[in-house]
Coordinates of C-alpha atoms and ligand atoms in Angstrom, one line a residue:
M16 CA 118.1 110.1 121.9
T17 CA 121.5 109.6 120.3
H18 CA 122.3 106.7 117.8
N19 CA 124.4 105.0 120.4
A20 CA 121.9 105.2 123.2
I21 CA 119.2 103.7 120.9
Q22 CA 121.6 101.0 119.8
R23 CA 122.4 100.1 123.5
L24 CA 118.6 100.0 124.2
L25 CA 118.1 97.6 121.2
L26 CA 120.9 95.4 122.3
K27 CA 119.4 95.1 125.8
R28 CA 116.0 94.3 124.2
F29 CA 117.7 91.5 122.2
A30 CA 119.5 90.2 125.4
L31 CA 115.9 90.0 127.0
A32 CA 114.7 88.0 124.1
A33 CA 117.8 85.8 123.8
G34 CA 117.5 85.1 127.6
T35 CA 113.9 84.0 127.1
Y36 CA 115.0 81.7 124.2
A37 CA 117.5 80.1 126.7
L38 CA 114.8 79.4 129.3
V39 CA 112.4 77.9 126.6
L40 CA 115.2 75.7 125.4
L41 CA 115.7 74.6 128.9
L42 CA 112.0 73.8 129.0
L43 CA 112.1 72.1 125.6
W44 CA 114.9 69.6 127.1
L45 CA 112.8 69.2 130.2
A46 CA 109.8 68.3 128.2
F47 CA 112.0 65.9 126.1
F48 CA 113.4 64.0 129.2
T49 CA 110.0 63.9 130.7
G50 CA 108.6 62.2 127.7
H51 CA 106.4 64.9 126.6
Y52 CA 108.3 66.0 123.5
D53 CA 107.9 63.7 120.6
A54 CA 111.2 63.8 118.6
P55 CA 114.4 61.8 118.5
L56 CA 117.4 63.2 120.5
T57 CA 119.2 64.2 117.4
S58 CA 116.2 66.3 116.2
V59 CA 116.1 68.1 119.5
A60 CA 119.8 68.6 119.5
I61 CA 119.7 70.2 115.9
G62 CA 116.7 72.2 116.7
S63 CA 118.4 73.6 119.7
A64 CA 121.5 74.5 117.7
L65 CA 119.5 76.1 115.0
V66 CA 117.9 78.3 117.7
V67 CA 121.2 79.2 119.1
T68 CA 122.5 80.0 115.6
S69 CA 119.6 82.2 114.7
Q70 CA 120.2 84.2 117.9
A71 CA 123.8 84.4 117.3
I72 CA 123.2 85.9 113.9
L73 CA 120.7 88.4 115.3
F74 CA 123.4 89.3 117.9
A75 CA 126.0 89.8 115.0
V76 CA 123.5 92.2 113.1
F77 CA 122.9 94.3 116.3
Y78 CA 126.5 94.4 117.4
S79 CA 127.7 95.3 114.0
G80 CA 125.2 97.9 113.7
C81 CA 123.7 96.4 110.4
N82 CA 120.3 96.7 111.8
L83 CA 120.4 100.4 111.4
R84 CA 120.3 100.0 107.6
F85 CA 116.6 98.7 107.9
A86 CA 113.6 100.9 108.1
D87 CA 113.0 99.6 111.6
P88 CA 116.4 99.1 113.2
S89 CA 114.9 97.2 116.2
L90 CA 113.9 94.4 113.6
T91 CA 110.8 93.7 115.8
E92 CA 108.7 92.0 113.1
A93 CA 111.7 89.8 112.1
Q94 CA 112.3 88.8 115.7
V95 CA 108.7 88.2 116.3
L96 CA 108.2 86.0 113.2
L97 CA 111.2 84.2 114.0
G98 CA 109.9 83.4 117.5
L99 CA 106.6 82.5 116.3
G100 CA 108.3 80.0 113.9
W101 CA 110.3 78.4 116.6
Q102 CA 107.4 78.3 119.2
T103 CA 105.2 76.6 116.3
W104 CA 107.9 74.0 115.7
L105 CA 108.1 73.3 119.4
I106 CA 104.3 73.0 119.9
A107 CA 104.0 70.7 117.0
H108 CA 106.2 68.2 118.7
L109 CA 104.5 68.4 122.2
D110 CA 101.9 66.1 123.4
E111 CA 99.2 67.3 126.0
A112 CA 101.9 69.6 127.5
R113 CA 101.2 71.7 124.4
G114 CA 98.5 73.8 126.5
A115 CA 101.3 75.0 129.0
F116 CA 103.5 76.1 126.2
L117 CA 100.8 78.1 124.5
V118 CA 101.6 81.0 126.8
F119 CA 104.8 81.6 124.9
Y120 CA 102.8 82.7 121.8
V121 CA 101.4 85.6 124.1
L122 CA 104.9 86.4 125.3
I123 CA 106.3 86.7 121.7
L124 CA 103.3 88.9 120.8
L125 CA 103.8 91.2 123.9
F126 CA 107.4 91.7 122.6
G127 CA 106.0 93.5 119.6
L128 CA 103.2 95.2 121.3
F129 CA 105.0 98.6 121.3
H130 CA 107.0 98.4 118.2
L131 CA 104.7 96.7 115.6
S132 CA 102.4 98.7 113.5
R133 CA 98.6 97.7 114.0
R134 CA 98.7 95.9 110.8
S135 CA 101.8 93.9 111.7
F136 CA 100.5 93.1 114.9
V137 CA 97.2 91.8 113.5
R138 CA 99.2 89.9 110.9
C139 CA 101.4 88.1 113.5
A140 CA 98.3 87.4 115.6
L141 CA 96.5 85.7 112.5
L142 CA 99.8 83.8 111.9
V143 CA 99.6 82.4 115.5
F144 CA 96.1 81.4 115.2
F145 CA 96.5 79.8 111.9
S146 CA 99.8 78.1 112.7
F147 CA 98.2 76.5 115.9
S148 CA 94.8 75.7 114.3
T149 CA 96.6 74.1 111.3
I150 CA 98.7 71.8 113.7
T151 CA 95.5 70.9 115.6
L152 CA 93.6 70.3 112.4
W153 CA 96.4 68.2 110.9
E154 CA 96.7 66.0 114.1
G155 CA 92.9 65.7 114.3
Y156 CA 92.7 64.7 110.6
H157 CA 95.5 61.9 111.3
F158 CA 93.7 60.8 114.6
Q159 CA 96.9 61.9 116.6
L160 CA 95.2 64.1 119.1
P161 CA 95.3 62.5 122.5
D162 CA 92.3 64.6 123.7
P163 CA 90.3 66.2 120.7
A164 CA 87.9 68.2 123.1
M165 CA 90.9 69.7 124.8
A166 CA 92.5 70.6 121.5
V167 CA 89.3 72.5 120.4
L168 CA 89.1 74.2 123.8
Q169 CA 92.8 75.2 123.3
V170 CA 92.0 76.8 120.0
C171 CA 89.1 78.7 121.4
V172 CA 91.1 80.1 124.3
L173 CA 93.9 81.1 122.0
F174 CA 91.4 82.8 119.8
I175 CA 90.0 84.9 122.6
V176 CA 93.4 85.7 124.0
L177 CA 94.6 86.8 120.5
V178 CA 91.5 89.0 120.0
W179 CA 92.1 90.6 123.4
L180 CA 95.8 91.2 122.6
V181 CA 94.9 92.7 119.3
L182 CA 92.5 95.2 120.8
Y183 CA 94.8 95.9 123.7
A184 CA 97.7 96.7 121.2
R185 CA 95.4 99.1 119.3
Y186 CA 94.7 100.9 122.6
V187 CA 98.3 101.1 123.5
Q188 CA 99.3 102.3 120.2
A189 CA 96.6 105.0 120.1
S190 CA 97.8 106.3 123.5
R191 CA 101.4 106.3 122.4
Q192 CA 100.4 108.3 119.1
R193 CA 98.5 110.8 121.4
M194 CA 101.6 111.0 123.6
R195 CA 103.7 111.5 120.6
Q196 CA 101.4 114.3 119.4
R197 CA 101.6 116.1 122.7
R198 CA 105.3 115.8 122.9
F199 CA 105.6 117.5 119.4
A200 CA 103.1 120.3 120.5
L201 CA 105.2 120.8 123.7
Q202 CA 108.4 121.0 121.6
A203 CA 106.8 123.5 119.3
H204 CA 105.7 125.6 122.2
Q205 CA 109.2 125.4 123.6
D206 CA 110.6 126.6 120.2
T207 CA 108.3 129.5 120.3
L208 CA 109.2 130.4 123.8
R209 CA 112.9 130.1 123.0
G210 CA 112.4 132.3 120.0
M211 CA 110.5 134.9 122.2
M212 CA 113.3 134.7 124.8
R213 CA 115.8 135.6 122.2
Q214 CA 113.6 138.4 120.9
L215 CA 113.4 139.8 124.5
E216 CA 116.9 139.4 125.0
D217 CA 117.8 141.5 122.0
L218 CA 115.2 144.0 122.9
V219 CA 116.7 144.3 126.3
A220 CA 120.3 144.7 125.0
T221 CA 119.6 147.0 122.0
D222 CA 118.9 150.7 121.7
E223 CA 115.8 151.1 119.7
L224 CA 116.8 154.3 117.7
T225 CA 120.3 153.3 116.4
G226 CA 120.2 149.5 116.5
L227 CA 123.5 149.5 118.7
F228 CA 123.8 147.7 122.1
N229 CA 122.4 150.0 124.9
R230 CA 124.8 151.1 127.8
R231 CA 123.6 148.2 130.2
H232 CA 124.7 145.5 127.6
F233 CA 127.8 147.2 126.8
L234 CA 128.8 147.3 130.5
R235 CA 128.1 143.6 130.8
L236 CA 130.0 142.8 127.6
A237 CA 133.0 145.0 128.6
S238 CA 133.0 143.5 132.1
R239 CA 133.3 140.0 130.4
E240 CA 136.0 141.1 128.2
L241 CA 137.9 142.5 131.2
N242 CA 137.5 139.4 133.1
A243 CA 138.7 137.2 130.2
M244 CA 141.7 139.3 129.7
E245 CA 145.2 137.8 129.6
A246 CA 148.5 139.2 130.8
G247 CA 150.1 141.2 128.0
V248 CA 147.0 142.0 126.1
V249 CA 145.7 145.6 125.9
H250 CA 142.2 146.8 125.0
G251 CA 141.3 150.2 123.7
L252 CA 138.2 152.2 125.0
A253 CA 136.8 155.4 123.7
L254 CA 134.0 157.5 124.6
I255 CA 132.6 159.6 121.7
D256 CA 130.4 162.4 122.0
L257 CA 128.7 164.3 118.9
D258 CA 129.7 168.0 118.9
H259 CA 127.0 170.8 119.4
F260 CA 124.1 168.1 119.2
K261 CA 121.8 170.5 120.8
R262 CA 122.2 172.9 118.1
I263 CA 121.2 170.3 115.5
N264 CA 118.1 169.6 117.3
D265 CA 117.3 173.3 117.9
L266 CA 117.9 174.3 114.2
H267 CA 116.5 171.1 112.3
G268 CA 114.2 169.4 114.7
H269 CA 114.3 166.3 117.0
A270 CA 113.6 164.1 114.0
A271 CA 116.8 165.4 112.2
G272 CA 118.8 164.9 115.4
D273 CA 117.5 161.3 115.6
Q274 CA 118.7 160.9 111.9
V275 CA 122.1 162.1 112.8
L276 CA 122.4 159.6 115.6
Q277 CA 121.6 156.9 113.3
A278 CA 123.9 158.0 110.6
F279 CA 126.7 158.0 113.4
A280 CA 125.7 154.3 114.1
G281 CA 126.0 153.3 110.5
V282 CA 129.3 155.1 110.0
A283 CA 130.9 153.8 113.2
T284 CA 129.7 150.2 112.6
A285 CA 131.2 150.4 109.0
C286 CA 134.6 151.7 110.5
L287 CA 134.9 149.0 113.1
R288 CA 135.8 145.2 113.2
D289 CA 133.3 142.6 114.1
S290 CA 135.0 142.1 117.3
D291 CA 134.7 145.7 118.3
V292 CA 131.8 146.5 120.8
L293 CA 130.0 149.7 120.0
A294 CA 127.1 151.0 122.0
R295 CA 125.0 154.0 122.6
Y296 CA 126.2 155.2 126.0
G297 CA 123.3 157.8 126.4
G298 CA 121.9 160.7 124.5
E299 CA 124.4 161.8 121.9
E300 CA 127.3 159.8 123.6
F301 CA 128.6 156.6 122.4
V302 CA 131.2 154.0 123.5
V303 CA 133.6 151.7 121.9
L304 CA 135.7 148.8 123.1
L305 CA 138.5 147.6 120.8
P306 CA 139.9 144.2 122.1
D307 CA 143.4 143.6 121.7
C308 CA 144.4 147.0 120.5
D309 CA 147.5 149.2 121.2
A310 CA 147.7 153.1 121.5
D311 CA 148.4 153.6 117.8
S312 CA 145.6 151.4 116.5
L313 CA 143.1 153.1 118.9
I314 CA 144.1 156.5 117.8
S315 CA 144.1 155.6 114.1
C316 CA 140.6 153.9 114.6
C317 CA 139.1 157.0 116.4
E318 CA 140.5 159.4 113.8
R319 CA 139.2 157.3 111.0
L320 CA 135.8 157.4 112.6
R321 CA 136.1 161.1 113.3
I322 CA 136.8 161.9 109.7
A323 CA 134.2 159.4 108.4
F324 CA 131.6 161.2 110.3
T325 CA 132.5 164.8 109.2
D326 CA 132.0 163.5 105.7
V327 CA 128.4 162.1 106.4
E328 CA 125.8 163.4 104.2
L329 CA 122.3 163.1 105.3
I330 CA 119.5 162.4 102.9
G331 CA 116.9 165.4 102.7
L332 CA 118.7 167.3 105.5
N333 CA 120.9 170.3 105.1
V334 CA 123.0 169.7 108.2
R335 CA 126.4 171.0 107.9
N336 CA 129.8 170.7 110.0
L337 CA 129.1 167.4 111.7
S338 CA 131.7 166.5 114.1
L339 CA 132.5 164.5 117.1
S340 CA 135.0 164.4 120.0
A341 CA 136.4 161.3 121.5
G342 CA 138.3 160.5 124.7
M343 CA 140.4 157.4 124.5
T344 CA 142.1 155.2 127.2
L345 CA 143.8 151.8 127.3
L346 CA 142.7 148.9 129.4
E347 CA 145.3 146.3 130.9
L348 CA 144.9 143.3 133.1
G349 CA 143.5 144.1 136.4
D350 CA 142.1 147.5 135.2
D351 CA 138.7 148.6 136.7
L352 CA 136.1 149.3 134.0
D353 CA 134.6 152.3 136.0
D354 CA 138.0 153.8 136.3
A355 CA 138.7 153.3 132.7
L356 CA 135.5 154.9 131.7
Q357 CA 136.4 157.8 134.0
R358 CA 139.7 158.2 132.3
A359 CA 138.1 158.2 128.8
D360 CA 135.6 160.8 130.1
Q361 CA 138.2 163.1 131.4
A362 CA 140.0 162.7 128.0
L363 CA 136.7 163.5 126.2
Y364 CA 136.2 166.7 128.5
R365 CA 139.7 167.8 127.2
A366 CA 138.9 167.2 123.5
K367 CA 135.5 169.3 124.0
R368 CA 137.5 172.1 125.9
D369 CA 140.3 172.1 123.4
G370 CA 137.8 173.0 120.5
R371 CA 135.9 169.7 119.8
N372 CA 136.3 167.7 116.5
R373 CA 139.3 165.9 118.0
C374 CA 140.3 162.7 119.7
A375 CA 142.3 163.1 123.1
A376 CA 144.1 160.3 124.8
A377 CA 144.0 159.8 128.6
W378 CA 147.6 158.7 128.5
E379 CA 148.8 162.1 127.3
N380 CA 148.6 163.8 130.6
V381 CA 148.7 167.3 129.3
D382 CA 147.0 168.8 132.3
A383 CA 149.7 167.4 134.5
Ligands
LIG409 N1 117.2 164.0 118.5 C1 117.7 163.6 119.7 N2 118.2 164.2 120.6 C2 118.7 163.8 121.8 C3 118.5 162.3 122.0 N3 119.2 162.2 123.3 C4 119.5 163.3 123.7 N4 119.4 164.2 122.8 C5 119.8 165.6 122.9 O1 121.1 165.9 122.8 C6 121.4 167.1 123.4 C7 122.7 167.1 124.0 O2 123.2 168.4 124.4 P1 124.4 168.8 125.0 O3 124.6 167.7 126.3 O4 124.3 170.2 125.6 O5 125.6 168.6 124.3 P2 125.9 169.2 122.8 O6 124.9 170.3 122.3 O7 126.2 168.1 121.9 O8 127.2 170.0 123.2 P3 128.6 169.4 123.4 O9 128.6 168.1 123.9 O10 129.3 170.3 124.4 O11 129.3 169.5 122.0 C8 120.3 167.5 124.2 O12 119.6 168.6 123.6 C9 119.4 166.3 124.3 O13 117.9 166.7 124.2 C10 117.9 161.6 121.0 O14 117.6 160.3 121.2 N5 117.5 162.3 120.0

């Protein structure tokens, strides 16, 4: 969840608490006008004003984002303690109507059921019990209790309700903990799966021997490049075939042939830009797509590659006269990839036919 979403949620939660305060204040005034609240009008008015002020301060804290500076940005414990304080003040001034208002202690504790730690919850429950018991004892000591037996009953009921709430809170928090652990485990599984998917995608797209893209992945990438092509932009495409590769295999063995293929991959990768797409097209044939490239750049790139390959020295192998032939073509907006590959293939055929170790361009229509 984002910061803003959490903050919105906290503000909604605060609004719920503030609404409850408004209703309790209404009940307070009702108790006052029906003669159940034992305090002068000014005291009730000042008390109500203080409650409203405390809520206004809390609203300012949430609205300004100051709450985010605290370890618990929901400020649950502070809000619960404040609520318990006001509730005790209210209870202390009520006569036999006190019993009906006891329910608000439960309401305040329920507010902290999900967010308070086990310890804080027990602390708050103890505070409720001792606050109410102290008021009852104090009034009993000063013979101010209208019905002492009822007061004892209220203390007992409150005790039982509080014990139940503490046990229930433990149960709820243990369940939440379990759920949180499950969520973490699920997230870890998802990360592993995502990693495996990436590995699989790499495997599917890569040629095992050379580490280059394979033909299928090249065709996908090239089609994407072609579709995203803008007017006026030209891409270069070249099919590259290693010369007399069969002879290398025959004279030096298949492993040596593999080493030559890997050497070509290394040399070609070093000669190309990061944005160029090089792939093994099949056997000893490779393909390269040079985005945003004119005829001159394509020729000089293929020539650079050809010369670099002739200079390759293979460790532990005495393979001489390495060379390659390339067929080049240019891709323009609206061009078809298969057609372009065919043009490059025809140019490659010409390069082979004309003696190999050379680059031929499809646009040089010498056969025409
Ligand atoms: N070592 C090795 N050889 C391969 C691999 N893939 C294909 N080849 C061999 O590459 C050779 C290609 O031979 P040809 O198609 O006759 O081509 P070439 O000998 O290079 O002749 P030109 O292309 O005309 O210059 C075949 O002998 C294949 O067996 C590979 O992965 N490793």
